[in-house]
Amino acid sequence: MTARSSTSPLLPDGPPLPRLHYRTYAGEDDIPALVELYAAVNQADDNPEVWTVEQERNELRHLPHIDPGQDFILAFMDGRLVASSSIGWSDTSEGQRLYRSRGWVHPGWRRRGIGGAMLTRNETRLLQLASEHQHALAPALMTWLEDADAGGHALFAARGYEKVRVYHHMVRPDLEAIDTPPLPAGLEVRHITQDEFPRLWEAMLEAFRDHFGGHPDTPEEYRSWAEDPEADASLWVVAFDGDEIAAGVLGYIMPAENERNGYLRGWTDPVFTRRPWRRRGLAYALLGRCLHLLRERGMTSAQLGVDSQNPNDALTLYRRHRFEPVRGSSEWHKPLEVAP
């Protein structure tokens, strides 16, 4: 019997590996294999985050600007998922429309041309979408890469992408001696109820509009956030000025991540302050309160992510709370030439 060829209308330039074949996402039965692939990729790339089946199901039910049946590609070897890729797009506060390509290749199947073939397919599809869109924004291709993903860096650099932003993953190694100053006068922390989720979402969107990059602003992205199975609003520290939401720190505990990595570490991310309430020490005070909540739930350390060029000097704020960078990632862009 002749081995099955990798030739596919999905990836006609795929590497000639016997028994390798491709198809699009076929529904939620694919999710356990996707989660297993993400775990292997994250471990290889020194990323301790763990994605669960429930989280992936929630995200795939609320995807904006993407048709999973066309734009989510899976690669299999003898029935085992060894790679996947997806695309999407979002607008930025800098006047760009970013056409996003993401890919995950199992560490045992890297350096064989699978990732490059998937990137070629993604770029072709994104160029098609860009040519169909009517807008005045500057189009660009983009991706995110972990610092430890040397192969990804080499691939995207060879395809003309350039690193445009660096992000730090920061960890506070213990939850002792937490500084918790008083809130500015006139502000108070209140528990957020589910019927206030839309107001909280809008407050966060407003706060992040002057930050770099594209930000979630679609109904699908709101539902994905509001229905996150790992969300626990009792860990969210939100400050009100009268009836106005002024700022917040959203705490999360990820049991699967903690179990996989053998630690008890909570997230304090995102941290946001709306413009009228900035430069008053509010975020620092709320972060201290969130750290206390995590400690009360049994956590012994904390983590968050930050843009290294955050316009509000968030890096300094987090270091004052004894967070320090432990690893990094980066955003890469490539100008997109769209025919008139």
Short mmCIF file of N, CA, C and O in Angstrom, two decimals, residues 227-323:
data_model
loop_
_atom_site.label_atom_id
_atom_site.label_comp_id
_atom_site.label_asym_id
_atom_site.label_seq_id
_atom_site.Cartn_x
_atom_site.Cartn_y
_atom_site.Cartn_z
N GLU A 227 -18.16 34.74 29.90
CA GLU A 227 -18.49 33.33 30.13
C GLU A 227 -17.25 32.48 30.38
O GLU A 227 -17.32 31.24 30.37
N ASP A 228 -16.12 33.12 30.63
CA ASP A 228 -14.88 32.40 30.93
C ASP A 228 -15.10 31.44 32.10
O ASP A 228 -15.46 31.88 33.20
N PRO A 229 -14.89 30.13 31.91
CA PRO A 229 -15.15 29.20 33.01
C PRO A 229 -14.20 29.35 34.18
O PRO A 229 -14.49 28.85 35.27
N GLU A 230 -13.08 30.04 33.99
CA GLU A 230 -12.14 30.25 35.09
C GLU A 230 -12.40 31.56 35.84
O GLU A 230 -11.72 31.85 36.83
N ALA A 231 -13.35 32.35 35.38
CA ALA A 231 -13.60 33.65 36.02
C ALA A 231 -14.28 33.47 37.37
O ALA A 231 -15.17 32.63 37.53
N ASP A 232 -13.85 34.27 38.33
CA ASP A 232 -14.43 34.29 39.68
C ASP A 232 -14.48 35.75 40.12
O ASP A 232 -13.47 36.32 40.54
N ALA A 233 -15.65 36.36 40.00
CA ALA A 233 -15.78 37.80 40.27
C ALA A 233 -15.46 38.15 41.71
O ALA A 233 -15.21 39.32 42.01
N SER A 234 -15.45 37.17 42.61
CA SER A 234 -15.09 37.48 44.00
C SER A 234 -13.60 37.81 44.14
O SER A 234 -13.17 38.32 45.18
N LEU A 235 -12.82 37.55 43.08
CA LEU A 235 -11.39 37.91 43.08
C LEU A 235 -11.13 39.21 42.32
O LEU A 235 -9.99 39.60 42.14
N TRP A 236 -12.20 39.87 41.88
CA TRP A 236 -12.05 41.11 41.12
C TRP A 236 -12.20 42.29 42.07
O TRP A 236 -13.21 42.43 42.76
N VAL A 237 -11.18 43.14 42.08
CA VAL A 237 -11.17 44.30 42.97
C VAL A 237 -11.43 45.54 42.10
O VAL A 237 -10.57 45.97 41.35
N VAL A 238 -12.63 46.09 42.23
CA VAL A 238 -13.07 47.18 41.36
C VAL A 238 -13.41 48.40 42.21
O VAL A 238 -14.19 48.29 43.18
N ALA A 239 -12.83 49.54 41.86
CA ALA A 239 -13.06 50.79 42.60
C ALA A 239 -14.12 51.63 41.90
O ALA A 239 -14.09 51.80 40.68
N PHE A 240 -15.02 52.17 42.71
CA PHE A 240 -16.09 53.04 42.22
C PHE A 240 -15.91 54.45 42.78
O PHE A 240 -15.49 54.63 43.93
N ASP A 241 -16.24 55.42 41.96
CA ASP A 241 -16.36 56.81 42.39
C ASP A 241 -17.83 57.16 42.19
O ASP A 241 -18.26 57.47 41.08
N GLY A 242 -18.61 57.07 43.25
CA GLY A 242 -20.06 57.15 43.09
C GLY A 242 -20.55 55.96 42.30
O GLY A 242 -20.29 54.82 42.66
N ASP A 243 -21.24 56.23 41.18
CA ASP A 243 -21.71 55.15 40.33
C ASP A 243 -20.74 54.82 39.19
O ASP A 243 -21.02 53.92 38.38
N GLU A 244 -19.63 55.54 39.12
CA GLU A 244 -18.68 55.35 38.02
C GLU A 244 -17.62 54.32 38.40
O GLU A 244 -17.03 54.38 39.49
N ILE A 245 -17.34 53.37 37.48
CA ILE A 245 -16.20 52.47 37.65
C ILE A 245 -14.93 53.24 37.31
O ILE A 245 -14.80 53.77 36.20
N ALA A 246 -14.02 53.33 38.27
CA ALA A 246 -12.80 54.11 38.08
C ALA A 246 -11.61 53.25 37.68
O ALA A 246 -10.77 53.67 36.87
N ALA A 247 -11.51 52.06 38.27
CA ALA A 247 -10.32 51.23 38.05
C ALA A 247 -10.61 49.83 38.56
O ALA A 247 -11.60 49.59 39.27
N GLY A 248 -9.73 48.91 38.21
CA GLY A 248 -9.91 47.55 38.69
C GLY A 248 -8.69 46.69 38.48
O GLY A 248 -7.82 46.99 37.65
N VAL A 249 -8.61 45.63 39.27
CA VAL A 249 -7.62 44.56 39.10
C VAL A 249 -8.41 43.25 39.15
O VAL A 249 -9.07 42.98 40.16
N LEU A 250 -8.33 42.46 38.10
CA LEU A 250 -9.10 41.22 38.04
C LEU A 250 -8.19 40.04 38.39
O LEU A 250 -7.24 39.75 37.66
N GLY A 251 -8.50 39.40 39.50
CA GLY A 251 -7.73 38.24 39.93
C GLY A 251 -8.30 36.95 39.35
O GLY A 251 -9.51 36.82 39.17
N TYR A 252 -7.41 36.02 39.09
CA TYR A 252 -7.80 34.70 38.58
C TYR A 252 -6.94 33.63 39.25
O TYR A 252 -5.76 33.86 39.53
N ILE A 253 -7.53 32.48 39.48
CA ILE A 253 -6.79 31.30 39.92
C ILE A 253 -7.04 30.21 38.90
O ILE A 253 -8.19 29.88 38.58
N MET A 254 -5.97 29.63 38.37
CA MET A 254 -6.05 28.61 37.33
C MET A 254 -5.61 27.27 37.91
O MET A 254 -4.41 26.95 37.93
N PRO A 255 -6.53 26.45 38.38
CA PRO A 255 -6.14 25.20 39.05
C PRO A 255 -5.31 24.27 38.16
O PRO A 255 -4.36 23.65 38.65
N ALA A 256 -5.67 24.14 36.88
CA ALA A 256 -4.92 23.23 36.01
C ALA A 256 -3.47 23.69 35.84
O ALA A 256 -2.54 22.88 35.84
N GLU A 257 -3.27 24.99 35.69
CA GLU A 257 -1.91 25.52 35.58
C GLU A 257 -1.13 25.27 36.87
O GLU A 257 0.03 24.84 36.83
N ASN A 258 -1.75 25.53 38.00
CA ASN A 258 -1.06 25.32 39.27
C ASN A 258 -0.67 23.86 39.46
O ASN A 258 0.44 23.53 39.92
N GLU A 259 -1.60 22.95 39.12
CA GLU A 259 -1.30 21.52 39.28
C GLU A 259 -0.18 21.09 38.35
O GLU A 259 0.73 20.36 38.77
N ARG A 260 -0.23 21.54 37.08
CA ARG A 260 0.79 21.14 36.10
C ARG A 260 2.18 21.62 36.52
O ARG A 260 3.18 20.91 36.35
N ASN A 261 2.26 22.83 37.10
CA ASN A 261 3.56 23.42 37.40
C ASN A 261 4.00 23.26 38.85
O ASN A 261 5.11 23.66 39.20
N GLY A 262 3.13 22.70 39.69
CA GLY A 262 3.52 22.45 41.06
C GLY A 262 3.69 23.69 41.90
O GLY A 262 4.53 23.74 42.80
N TYR A 263 2.89 24.74 41.62
CA TYR A 263 2.91 25.93 42.46
C TYR A 263 1.49 26.36 42.77
O TYR A 263 0.51 25.79 42.26
N LEU A 264 1.36 27.37 43.64
CA LEU A 264 0.06 27.96 43.97
C LEU A 264 0.16 29.44 43.61
O LEU A 264 0.52 30.28 44.43
N ARG A 265 -0.13 29.75 42.35
CA ARG A 265 0.12 31.09 41.80
C ARG A 265 -1.17 31.65 41.20
O ARG A 265 -1.81 31.00 40.39
N GLY A 266 -1.53 32.84 41.61
CA GLY A 266 -2.69 33.51 41.06
C GLY A 266 -2.31 34.58 40.06
O GLY A 266 -1.17 35.05 40.03
N TRP A 267 -3.29 34.98 39.24
CA TRP A 267 -3.11 36.04 38.25
C TRP A 267 -3.71 37.34 38.78
O TRP A 267 -4.78 37.33 39.39
N THR A 268 -3.05 38.44 38.52
CA THR A 268 -3.60 39.78 38.79
C THR A 268 -3.56 40.56 37.48
O THR A 268 -2.78 41.49 37.29
N ASP A 269 -4.42 40.18 36.56
CA ASP A 269 -4.33 40.68 35.19
C ASP A 269 -5.69 40.47 34.52
O ASP A 269 -6.20 39.34 34.53
N PRO A 270 -6.29 41.55 34.00
CA PRO A 270 -5.74 42.88 33.74
C PRO A 270 -5.82 43.83 34.93
O PRO A 270 -6.58 43.63 35.86
N VAL A 271 -5.00 44.88 34.82
CA VAL A 271 -5.02 46.02 35.73
C VAL A 271 -5.36 47.24 34.89
O VAL A 271 -4.70 47.50 33.87
N PHE A 272 -6.39 47.99 35.27
CA PHE A 272 -6.77 49.13 34.44
C PHE A 272 -7.22 50.30 35.32
O PHE A 272 -7.73 50.11 36.42
N THR A 273 -6.98 51.51 34.82
CA THR A 273 -7.49 52.73 35.44
C THR A 273 -7.99 53.66 34.34
O THR A 273 -7.25 53.94 33.37
N ARG A 274 -9.21 54.13 34.44
CA ARG A 274 -9.72 55.07 33.45
C ARG A 274 -9.03 56.43 33.63
O ARG A 274 -8.58 56.79 34.72
N ARG A 275 -8.97 57.20 32.55
CA ARG A 275 -8.15 58.42 32.51
C ARG A 275 -8.43 59.42 33.64
O ARG A 275 -7.50 59.96 34.23
N PRO A 276 -9.69 59.72 33.98
CA PRO A 276 -9.90 60.75 35.01
C PRO A 276 -9.35 60.38 36.39
O PRO A 276 -9.20 61.26 37.24
N TRP A 277 -9.03 59.10 36.60
CA TRP A 277 -8.59 58.67 37.92
C TRP A 277 -7.13 58.22 37.95
O TRP A 277 -6.67 57.63 38.91
N ARG A 278 -6.38 58.54 36.91
CA ARG A 278 -4.97 58.15 36.86
C ARG A 278 -4.10 59.10 37.68
O ARG A 278 -4.50 60.18 38.05
N ARG A 279 -2.88 58.62 37.96
CA ARG A 279 -1.85 59.39 38.68
C ARG A 279 -2.27 59.70 40.12
O ARG A 279 -1.88 60.72 40.68
N ARG A 280 -3.07 58.81 40.73
CA ARG A 280 -3.48 59.02 42.12
C ARG A 280 -3.17 57.81 43.00
O ARG A 280 -3.61 57.73 44.13
N GLY A 281 -2.40 56.85 42.46
CA GLY A 281 -2.03 55.67 43.24
C GLY A 281 -3.12 54.63 43.33
O GLY A 281 -3.03 53.70 44.14
N LEU A 282 -4.15 54.74 42.50
CA LEU A 282 -5.30 53.85 42.62
C LEU A 282 -4.96 52.42 42.20
O LEU A 282 -5.32 51.46 42.91
N ALA A 283 -4.30 52.24 41.08
CA ALA A 283 -3.96 50.89 40.63
C ALA A 283 -3.06 50.19 41.64
O ALA A 283 -3.23 48.99 41.91
N TYR A 284 -2.11 50.91 42.20
CA TYR A 284 -1.21 50.31 43.20
C TYR A 284 -2.01 49.83 44.40
O TYR A 284 -1.79 48.73 44.91
N ALA A 285 -2.94 50.66 44.88
CA ALA A 285 -3.74 50.29 46.05
C ALA A 285 -4.63 49.09 45.75
O ALA A 285 -4.78 48.18 46.59
N LEU A 286 -5.23 49.03 44.56
CA LEU A 286 -6.10 47.91 44.21
C LEU A 286 -5.31 46.63 44.02
O LEU A 286 -5.77 45.54 44.38
N LEU A 287 -4.11 46.74 43.45
CA LEU A 287 -3.29 45.55 43.25
C LEU A 287 -2.94 44.92 44.59
O LEU A 287 -2.97 43.69 44.74
N GLY A 288 -2.62 45.74 45.58
CA GLY A 288 -2.35 45.20 46.92
C GLY A 288 -3.54 44.44 47.46
O GLY A 288 -3.40 43.35 48.05
N ARG A 289 -4.73 44.96 47.26
CA ARG A 289 -5.95 44.28 47.74
C ARG A 289 -6.19 42.97 47.00
O ARG A 289 -6.62 41.97 47.60
N CYS A 290 -5.90 42.93 45.71
CA CYS A 290 -6.06 41.70 44.96
C CYS A 290 -5.06 40.64 45.43
O CYS A 290 -5.40 39.46 45.54
N LEU A 291 -3.84 41.05 45.72
CA LEU A 291 -2.85 40.11 46.24
C LEU A 291 -3.30 39.51 47.56
O LEU A 291 -3.10 38.31 47.82
N HIS A 292 -3.91 40.32 48.41
CA HIS A 292 -4.45 39.80 49.67
C HIS A 292 -5.52 38.75 49.42
O HIS A 292 -5.57 37.71 50.11
N LEU A 293 -6.40 38.98 48.46
CA LEU A 293 -7.44 38.01 48.15
C LEU A 293 -6.84 36.69 47.68
O LEU A 293 -7.31 35.60 48.07
N LEU A 294 -5.82 36.76 46.84
CA LEU A 294 -5.18 35.54 46.37
C LEU A 294 -4.55 34.78 47.54
O LEU A 294 -4.64 33.54 47.61
N ARG A 295 -3.92 35.50 48.44
CA ARG A 295 -3.32 34.83 49.61
C ARG A 295 -4.39 34.16 50.47
O ARG A 295 -4.20 33.04 50.95
N GLU A 296 -5.54 34.84 50.63
CA GLU A 296 -6.63 34.25 51.42
C GLU A 296 -7.16 32.97 50.79
O GLU A 296 -7.69 32.10 51.49
N ARG A 297 -7.01 32.84 49.45
CA ARG A 297 -7.46 31.63 48.75
C ARG A 297 -6.37 30.56 48.69
O ARG A 297 -6.53 29.56 47.97
N GLY A 298 -5.28 30.77 49.38
CA GLY A 298 -4.23 29.76 49.45
C GLY A 298 -3.09 29.92 48.48
O GLY A 298 -2.19 29.07 48.44
N MET A 299 -3.07 31.00 47.68
CA MET A 299 -1.98 31.20 46.75
C MET A 299 -0.73 31.68 47.50
O MET A 299 -0.82 32.32 48.54
N THR A 300 0.43 31.35 46.95
CA THR A 300 1.70 31.74 47.57
C THR A 300 2.55 32.62 46.66
O THR A 300 3.64 33.04 47.06
N SER A 301 2.09 32.89 45.43
CA SER A 301 2.79 33.80 44.53
C SER A 301 1.78 34.35 43.54
O SER A 301 0.62 33.93 43.51
N ALA A 302 2.21 35.31 42.73
CA ALA A 302 1.30 35.96 41.78
C ALA A 302 2.03 36.29 40.49
O ALA A 302 3.27 36.38 40.47
N GLN A 303 1.27 36.51 39.42
CA GLN A 303 1.86 36.78 38.11
C GLN A 303 0.95 37.70 37.30
O GLN A 303 -0.25 37.82 37.58
N LEU A 304 1.54 38.32 36.30
CA LEU A 304 0.81 39.18 35.36
C LEU A 304 1.65 39.40 34.12
O LEU A 304 2.83 39.07 34.08
N GLY A 305 1.02 39.97 33.09
CA GLY A 305 1.73 40.33 31.87
C GLY A 305 1.68 41.83 31.67
O GLY A 305 0.72 42.49 32.06
N VAL A 306 2.72 42.38 31.04
CA VAL A 306 2.78 43.82 30.84
C VAL A 306 3.54 44.16 29.56
O VAL A 306 4.51 43.48 29.20
N ASP A 307 3.08 45.17 28.87
CA ASP A 307 3.77 45.76 27.73
C ASP A 307 4.99 46.50 28.26
O ASP A 307 4.88 47.36 29.13
N SER A 308 6.17 46.18 27.74
CA SER A 308 7.39 46.81 28.24
C SER A 308 7.41 48.31 28.00
O SER A 308 8.16 49.04 28.65
N GLN A 309 6.58 48.80 27.04
CA GLN A 309 6.51 50.23 26.75
C GLN A 309 5.15 50.79 27.14
O GLN A 309 4.66 51.74 26.53
N ASN A 310 4.55 50.23 28.17
CA ASN A 310 3.25 50.72 28.64
C ASN A 310 3.31 52.22 28.86
O ASN A 310 4.22 52.72 29.54
N PRO A 311 2.36 52.98 28.29
CA PRO A 311 2.45 54.45 28.37
C PRO A 311 2.23 55.01 29.76
O PRO A 311 2.56 56.18 30.00
N ASN A 312 1.71 54.20 30.66
CA ASN A 312 1.45 54.69 32.03
C ASN A 312 2.44 54.15 33.05
O ASN A 312 2.17 54.16 34.25
N ASP A 313 3.60 53.67 32.56
CA ASP A 313 4.69 53.23 33.43
C ASP A 313 4.24 52.11 34.36
O ASP A 313 4.61 52.07 35.53
N ALA A 314 3.46 51.18 33.81
CA ALA A 314 2.98 50.06 34.62
C ALA A 314 4.11 49.19 35.12
O ALA A 314 4.02 48.61 36.22
N LEU A 315 5.20 49.09 34.35
CA LEU A 315 6.32 48.26 34.77
C LEU A 315 6.87 48.71 36.12
O LEU A 315 7.16 47.89 37.01
N THR A 316 6.99 50.01 36.31
CA THR A 316 7.46 50.54 37.59
C THR A 316 6.48 50.24 38.71
O THR A 316 6.87 49.85 39.82
N LEU A 317 5.19 50.38 38.43
CA LEU A 317 4.16 50.08 39.43
C LEU A 317 4.27 48.64 39.90
O LEU A 317 4.22 48.35 41.10
N TYR A 318 4.42 47.71 38.95
CA TYR A 318 4.46 46.30 39.33
C TYR A 318 5.74 45.97 40.08
O TYR A 318 5.72 45.15 41.02
N ARG A 319 6.83 46.60 39.71
CA ARG A 319 8.07 46.35 40.45
C ARG A 319 7.98 46.87 41.89
O ARG A 319 8.56 46.28 42.80
N ARG A 320 7.23 47.93 42.10
CA ARG A 320 7.02 48.41 43.47
C ARG A 320 6.28 47.37 44.30
O ARG A 320 6.45 47.30 45.52
N HIS A 321 5.47 46.54 43.64
CA HIS A 321 4.80 45.44 44.33
C HIS A 321 5.61 44.15 44.25
O HIS A 321 5.07 43.07 44.49
N ARG A 322 6.90 44.27 43.88
CA ARG A 322 7.86 43.17 43.90
C ARG A 322 7.62 42.13 42.81
O ARG A 322 8.03 40.98 42.93
N PHE A 323 6.95 42.50 41.73
CA PHE A 323 6.90 41.66 40.53
C PHE A 323 8.18 41.90 39.73
O PHE A 323 8.64 43.04 39.61
#
